[in-house]
XYZ file of C-alpha atoms in Angstrom:
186
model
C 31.125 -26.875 -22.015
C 27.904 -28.828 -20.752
C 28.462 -27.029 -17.389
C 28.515 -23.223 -19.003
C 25.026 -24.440 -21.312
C 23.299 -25.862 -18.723
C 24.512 -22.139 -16.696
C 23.331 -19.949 -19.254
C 19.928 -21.903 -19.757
C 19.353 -21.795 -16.137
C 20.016 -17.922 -15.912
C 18.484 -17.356 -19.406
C 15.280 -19.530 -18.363
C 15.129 -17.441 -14.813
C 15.001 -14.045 -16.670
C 11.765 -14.977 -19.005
C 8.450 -14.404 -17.938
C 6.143 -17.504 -18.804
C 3.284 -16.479 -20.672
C 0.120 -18.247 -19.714
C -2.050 -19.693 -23.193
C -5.654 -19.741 -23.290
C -8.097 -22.041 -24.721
C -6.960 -21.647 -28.452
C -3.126 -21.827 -27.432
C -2.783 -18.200 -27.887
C -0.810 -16.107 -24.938
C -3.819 -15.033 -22.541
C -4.656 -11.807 -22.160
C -7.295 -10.223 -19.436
C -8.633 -7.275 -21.591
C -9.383 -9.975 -24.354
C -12.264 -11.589 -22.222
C -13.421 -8.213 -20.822
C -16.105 -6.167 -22.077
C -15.856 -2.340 -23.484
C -17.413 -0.756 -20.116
C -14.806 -3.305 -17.809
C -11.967 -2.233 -19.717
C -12.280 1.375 -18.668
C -10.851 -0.144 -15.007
C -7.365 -0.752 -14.526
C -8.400 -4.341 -13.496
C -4.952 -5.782 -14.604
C -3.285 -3.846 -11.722
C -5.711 -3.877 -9.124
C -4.919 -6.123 -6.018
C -6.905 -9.288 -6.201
C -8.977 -10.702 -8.489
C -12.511 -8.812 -8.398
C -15.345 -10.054 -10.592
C -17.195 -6.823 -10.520
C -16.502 -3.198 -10.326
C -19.423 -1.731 -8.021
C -19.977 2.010 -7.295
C -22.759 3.164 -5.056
C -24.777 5.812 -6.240
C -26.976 6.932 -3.272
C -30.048 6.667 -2.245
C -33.959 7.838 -3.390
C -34.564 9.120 -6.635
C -31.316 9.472 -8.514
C -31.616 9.171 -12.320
C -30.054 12.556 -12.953
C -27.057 11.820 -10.576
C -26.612 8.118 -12.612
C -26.639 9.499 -15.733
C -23.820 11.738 -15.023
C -21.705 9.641 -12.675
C -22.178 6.962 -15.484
C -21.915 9.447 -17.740
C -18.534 10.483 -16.521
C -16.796 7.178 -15.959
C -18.102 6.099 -19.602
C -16.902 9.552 -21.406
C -14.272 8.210 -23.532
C -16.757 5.233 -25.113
C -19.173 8.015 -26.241
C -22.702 9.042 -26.041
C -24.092 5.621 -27.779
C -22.185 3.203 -25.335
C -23.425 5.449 -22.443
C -26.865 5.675 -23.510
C -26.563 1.719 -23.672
C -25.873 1.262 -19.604
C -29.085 -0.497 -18.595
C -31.222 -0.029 -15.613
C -33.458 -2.378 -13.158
C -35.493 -1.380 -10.767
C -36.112 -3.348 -7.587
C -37.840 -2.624 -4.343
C -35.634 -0.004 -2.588
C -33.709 2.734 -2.597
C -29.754 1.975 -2.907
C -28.665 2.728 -6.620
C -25.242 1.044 -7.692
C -23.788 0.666 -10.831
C -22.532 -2.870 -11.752
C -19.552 -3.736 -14.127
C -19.330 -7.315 -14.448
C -14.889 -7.792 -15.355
C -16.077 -10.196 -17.841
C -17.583 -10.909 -21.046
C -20.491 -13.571 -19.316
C -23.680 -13.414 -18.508
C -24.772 -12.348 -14.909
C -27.560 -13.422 -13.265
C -29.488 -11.232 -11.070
C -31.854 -13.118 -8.070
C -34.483 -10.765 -6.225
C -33.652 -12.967 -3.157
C -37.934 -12.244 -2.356
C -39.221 -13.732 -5.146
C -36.737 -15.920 -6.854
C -37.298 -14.135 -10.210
C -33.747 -13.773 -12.380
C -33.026 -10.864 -15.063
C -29.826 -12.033 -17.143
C -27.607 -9.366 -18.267
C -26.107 -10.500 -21.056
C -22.297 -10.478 -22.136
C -20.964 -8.429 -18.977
C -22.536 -5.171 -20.263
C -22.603 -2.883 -17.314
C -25.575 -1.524 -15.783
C -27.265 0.315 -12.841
C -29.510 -0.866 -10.283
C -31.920 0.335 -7.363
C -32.871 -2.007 -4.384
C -32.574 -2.742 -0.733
C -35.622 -1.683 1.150
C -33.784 -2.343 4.521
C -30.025 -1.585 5.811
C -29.713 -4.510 6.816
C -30.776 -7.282 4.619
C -30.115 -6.919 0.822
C -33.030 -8.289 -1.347
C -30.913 -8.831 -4.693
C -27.833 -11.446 -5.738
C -25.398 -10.532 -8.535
C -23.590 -13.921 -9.889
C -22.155 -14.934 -13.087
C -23.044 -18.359 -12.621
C -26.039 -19.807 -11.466
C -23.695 -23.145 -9.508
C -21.951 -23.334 -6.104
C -18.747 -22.263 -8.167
C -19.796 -19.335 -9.225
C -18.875 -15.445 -8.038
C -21.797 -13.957 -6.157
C -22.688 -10.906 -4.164
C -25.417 -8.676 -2.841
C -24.844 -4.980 -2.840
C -25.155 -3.445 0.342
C -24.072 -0.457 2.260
C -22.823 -0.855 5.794
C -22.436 1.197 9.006
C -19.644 3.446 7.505
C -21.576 4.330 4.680
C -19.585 2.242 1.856
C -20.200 -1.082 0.578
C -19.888 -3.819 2.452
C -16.422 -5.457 1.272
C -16.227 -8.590 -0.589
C -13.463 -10.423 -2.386
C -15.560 -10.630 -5.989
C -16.140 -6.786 -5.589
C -13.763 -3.353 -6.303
C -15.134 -0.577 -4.919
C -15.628 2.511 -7.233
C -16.982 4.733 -5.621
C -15.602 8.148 -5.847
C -16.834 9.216 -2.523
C -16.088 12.751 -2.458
C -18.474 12.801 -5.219
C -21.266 11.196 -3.780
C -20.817 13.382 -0.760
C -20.983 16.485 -2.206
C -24.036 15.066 -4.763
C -25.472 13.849 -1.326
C -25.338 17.173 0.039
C -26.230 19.727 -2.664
C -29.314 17.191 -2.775
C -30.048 18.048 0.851
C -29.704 21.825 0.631
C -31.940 21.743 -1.970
């Protein structure tokens, strides 16, 4: 009999999936920690563990083309939560859109000056910068320590962003080129 138990918990215990607990002891769950705009990605199912959803937005003066890109990925929060997406402006022309996966603050460095803005609670937001291909003059973390998850936004040769473990790319590029080129023919 202790040879059929000790069976059936080992099969029984093999089947389960363990469920991880957070801080509180309650069963953890991703979308919990995540704000509104982050939720909108399928971050649960995306290979890896990105910290930020990044999409770049082109280049010069692109304020019409951000509100409706961010306009479009936002739809189904409404008008208000849209509306809400901030904006910074930095030296440059390269405009991404940032969606930090979590609920923290995220510091953002102009690597020139030193000055940080702090975007508060993971709210996404847009941003212009990079006055050279080569050298990006902003830092995105969500801590301000060694251990935190940092990266600069920057396109490379190909004309997509540079990869980077903290970072899944957005970008619907068939978008941007067809943006990119009706702004051209213009």
């Amino acid at each position: 009999m202790a040879v059929i138990t000790m069976i059936a918990f080992l099969f029984g215990c093999a089947t389960e999936k363990p469920q991880v607990l957070d801080k509180t002891g309650m069963v953890y769950k991703d979308s919990d920690y995540r704000s509104m705009y982050a939720n909108v990605f399928d971050f649960d199912n995306y290979d890896g563990q990105p910290m930020f959803a990044v999409a770049f937005l082109g280049y010069g003066d692109r304020m019409d083309f951000r509100h409706t890109y961010v306009g479009g990925i936002f739809k189904d929060l409404g008008d208000v939560a849209t509306r809400q997406v901030g904006h910074i402006d930095y030296e440059g022309d390269e405009w991404y859109l940032i969606v930090p996966r979590y609920k923290e603050d995220v510091d953002i460095t102009n690597l020139d000056t030193g000055e940080v803005h702090t975007i508060y609670n993971g709210e996404a937001f847009t941003v212009k910068c990079n006055v050279s291909d080569l050298h990006p003059n902003i830092e995105i973390s969500t801590e301000k320590n060694l251990s935190g998850h940092k990266f600069s936004p920057q396109i490379g040769g190909d004309g997509k962003l540079v990869p980077n473990p903290d970072v899944w790319d957005i970008t619907d590029y068939g978008v941007m080129d067809e943006n990119l080129y009706v702004q051209e023919g213009e």
